[in-house]
C-alpha positions as a LaTeX table, in Angstrom:
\begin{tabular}{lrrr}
\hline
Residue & $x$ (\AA) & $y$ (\AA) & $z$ (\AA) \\
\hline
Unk1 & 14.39 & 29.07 & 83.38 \\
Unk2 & 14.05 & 26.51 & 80.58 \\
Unk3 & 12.61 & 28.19 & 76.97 \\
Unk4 & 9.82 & 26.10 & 77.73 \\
Unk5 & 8.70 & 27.58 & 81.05 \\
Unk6 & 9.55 & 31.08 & 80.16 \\
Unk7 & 7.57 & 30.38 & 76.83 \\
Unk8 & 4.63 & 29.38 & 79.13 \\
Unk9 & 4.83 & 32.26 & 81.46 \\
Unk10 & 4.78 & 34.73 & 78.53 \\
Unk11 & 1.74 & 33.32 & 77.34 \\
Unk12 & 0.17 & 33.13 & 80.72 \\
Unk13 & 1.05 & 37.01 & 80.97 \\
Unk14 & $-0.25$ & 37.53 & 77.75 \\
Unk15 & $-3.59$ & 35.73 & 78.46 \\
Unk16 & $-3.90$ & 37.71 & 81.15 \\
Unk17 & $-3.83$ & 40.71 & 79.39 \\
Unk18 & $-6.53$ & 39.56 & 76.73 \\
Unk19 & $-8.79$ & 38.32 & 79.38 \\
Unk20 & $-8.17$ & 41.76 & 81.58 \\
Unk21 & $-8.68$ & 43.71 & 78.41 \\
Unk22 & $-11.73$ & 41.34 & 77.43 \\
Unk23 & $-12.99$ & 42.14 & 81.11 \\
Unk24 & $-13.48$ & 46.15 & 80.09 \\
Unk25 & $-15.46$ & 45.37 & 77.28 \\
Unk26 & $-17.52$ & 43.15 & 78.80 \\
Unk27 & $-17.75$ & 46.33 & 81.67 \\
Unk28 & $-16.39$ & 43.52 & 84.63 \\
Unk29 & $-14.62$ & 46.60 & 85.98 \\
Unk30 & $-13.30$ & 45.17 & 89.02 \\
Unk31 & $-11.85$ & 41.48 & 87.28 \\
Unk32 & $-9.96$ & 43.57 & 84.74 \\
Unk33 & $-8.75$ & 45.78 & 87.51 \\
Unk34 & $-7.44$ & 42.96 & 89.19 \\
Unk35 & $-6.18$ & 41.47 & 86.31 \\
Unk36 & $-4.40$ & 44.60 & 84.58 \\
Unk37 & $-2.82$ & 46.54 & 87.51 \\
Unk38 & $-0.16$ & 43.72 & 88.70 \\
Unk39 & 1.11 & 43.58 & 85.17 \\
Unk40 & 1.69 & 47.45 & 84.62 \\
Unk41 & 5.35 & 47.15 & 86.16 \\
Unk42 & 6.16 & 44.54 & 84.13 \\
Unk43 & 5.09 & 46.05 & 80.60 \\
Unk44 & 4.51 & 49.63 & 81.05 \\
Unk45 & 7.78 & 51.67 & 81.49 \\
Unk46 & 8.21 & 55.60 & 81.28 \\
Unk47 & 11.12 & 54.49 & 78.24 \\
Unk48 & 9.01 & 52.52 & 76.93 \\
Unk49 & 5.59 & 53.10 & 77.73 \\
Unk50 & 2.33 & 50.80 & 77.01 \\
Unk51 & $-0.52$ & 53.30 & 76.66 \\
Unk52 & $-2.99$ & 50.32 & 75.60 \\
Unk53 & $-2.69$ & 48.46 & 78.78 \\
Unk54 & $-2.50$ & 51.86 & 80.77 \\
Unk55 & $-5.60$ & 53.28 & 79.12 \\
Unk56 & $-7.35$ & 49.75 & 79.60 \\
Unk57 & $-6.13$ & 49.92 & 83.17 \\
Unk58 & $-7.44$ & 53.35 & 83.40 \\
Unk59 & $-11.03$ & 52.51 & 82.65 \\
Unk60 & $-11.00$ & 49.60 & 84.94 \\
Unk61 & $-9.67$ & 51.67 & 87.39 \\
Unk62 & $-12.52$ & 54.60 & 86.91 \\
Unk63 & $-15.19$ & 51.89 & 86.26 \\
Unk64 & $-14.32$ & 50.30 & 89.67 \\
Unk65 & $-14.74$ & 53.20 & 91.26 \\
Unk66 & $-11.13$ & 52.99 & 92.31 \\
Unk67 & $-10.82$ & 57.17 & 91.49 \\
Unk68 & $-7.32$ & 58.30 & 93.41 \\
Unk69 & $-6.01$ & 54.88 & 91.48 \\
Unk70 & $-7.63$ & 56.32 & 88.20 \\
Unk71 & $-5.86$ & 59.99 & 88.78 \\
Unk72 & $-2.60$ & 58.28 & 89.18 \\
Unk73 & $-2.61$ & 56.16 & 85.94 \\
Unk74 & $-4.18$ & 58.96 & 84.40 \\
Unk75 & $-1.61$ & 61.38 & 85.09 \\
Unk76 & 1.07 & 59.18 & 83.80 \\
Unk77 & $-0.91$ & 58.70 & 80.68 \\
Unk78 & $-1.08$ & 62.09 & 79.88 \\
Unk79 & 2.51 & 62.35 & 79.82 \\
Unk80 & 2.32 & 60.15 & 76.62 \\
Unk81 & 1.72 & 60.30 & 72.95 \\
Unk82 & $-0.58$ & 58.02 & 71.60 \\
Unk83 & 1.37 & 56.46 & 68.24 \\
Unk84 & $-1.12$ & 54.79 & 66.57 \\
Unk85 & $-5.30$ & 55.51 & 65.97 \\
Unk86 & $-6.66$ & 52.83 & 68.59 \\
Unk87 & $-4.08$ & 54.41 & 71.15 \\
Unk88 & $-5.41$ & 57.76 & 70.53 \\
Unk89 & $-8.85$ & 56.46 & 70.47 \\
Unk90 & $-8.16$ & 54.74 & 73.57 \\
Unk91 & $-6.75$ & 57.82 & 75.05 \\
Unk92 & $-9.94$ & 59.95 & 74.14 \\
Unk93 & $-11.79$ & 57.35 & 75.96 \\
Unk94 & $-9.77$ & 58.01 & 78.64 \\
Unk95 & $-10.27$ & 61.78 & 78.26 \\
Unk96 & $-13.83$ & 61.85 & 78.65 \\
Unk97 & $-13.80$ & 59.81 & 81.50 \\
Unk98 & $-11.69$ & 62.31 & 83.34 \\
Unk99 & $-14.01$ & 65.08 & 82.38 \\
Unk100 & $-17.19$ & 63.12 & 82.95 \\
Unk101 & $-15.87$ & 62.60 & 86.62 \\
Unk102 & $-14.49$ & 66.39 & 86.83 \\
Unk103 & $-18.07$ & 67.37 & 85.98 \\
Unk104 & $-19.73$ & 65.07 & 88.54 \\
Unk105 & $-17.30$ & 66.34 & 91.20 \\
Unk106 & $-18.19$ & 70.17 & 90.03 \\
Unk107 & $-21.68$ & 69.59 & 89.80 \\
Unk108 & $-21.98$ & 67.77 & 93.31 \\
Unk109 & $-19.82$ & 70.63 & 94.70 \\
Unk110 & $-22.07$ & 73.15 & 93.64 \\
Unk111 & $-25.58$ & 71.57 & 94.48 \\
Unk112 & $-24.39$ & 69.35 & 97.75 \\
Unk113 & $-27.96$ & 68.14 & 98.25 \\
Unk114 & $-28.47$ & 66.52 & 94.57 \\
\hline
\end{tabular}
């Protein structure tokens, strides 16, 4: 691949990412899902992970509604250390998500007809 093209793909990728991270804040759940997950492999790896685009991926996941996908990525995010103050603000984002949805799951287990 020419520098040119591969230049051009990296900043296609990289638009992507902006647009899927974009997509959260704007709450578009379901775009940045679609957006975010196919580019995990690529840029999130256990030796090197990328807990921005996994936490962003995590709340488009959960804001989808997508929950077993949201476990997943959320399990593998907990196996990280945030490094900077946005990551670990990210991450407590993240957090209470998980325990806002534990709650709804306890609290629809215990009253069933709510």
């Amino acid at each position: 691949m020419s520098e040119h093209k591969q230049s051009k793909a990296i900043r296609k990728m990289a638009d992507r990412i902006v647009k899927g991270y974009q997509a959260v804040h704007e709450k578009n759940y379901q775009e940045a899902k679609e957006l975010l997950e196919p580019l995990l492999p690529l840029f999130h790896h256990e030796e090197k992970p990328n807990i921005t685009l996994l936490s962003y991926t995590c709340i488009a996941q959960i804001g989808s509604k997508d929950i077993d996908a949201f476990l997943k990525s959320y399990e593998e995010l907990k196996t990280f250390k945030p490094v900077t103050e946005k990551e670990t603000a990210l991450v407590q984002r993240v957090d209470d998500m998980f325990e806002e949805l534990m709650s709804a799951i306890n609290v629809n287990r215990d009253h069933p007809n709510k």
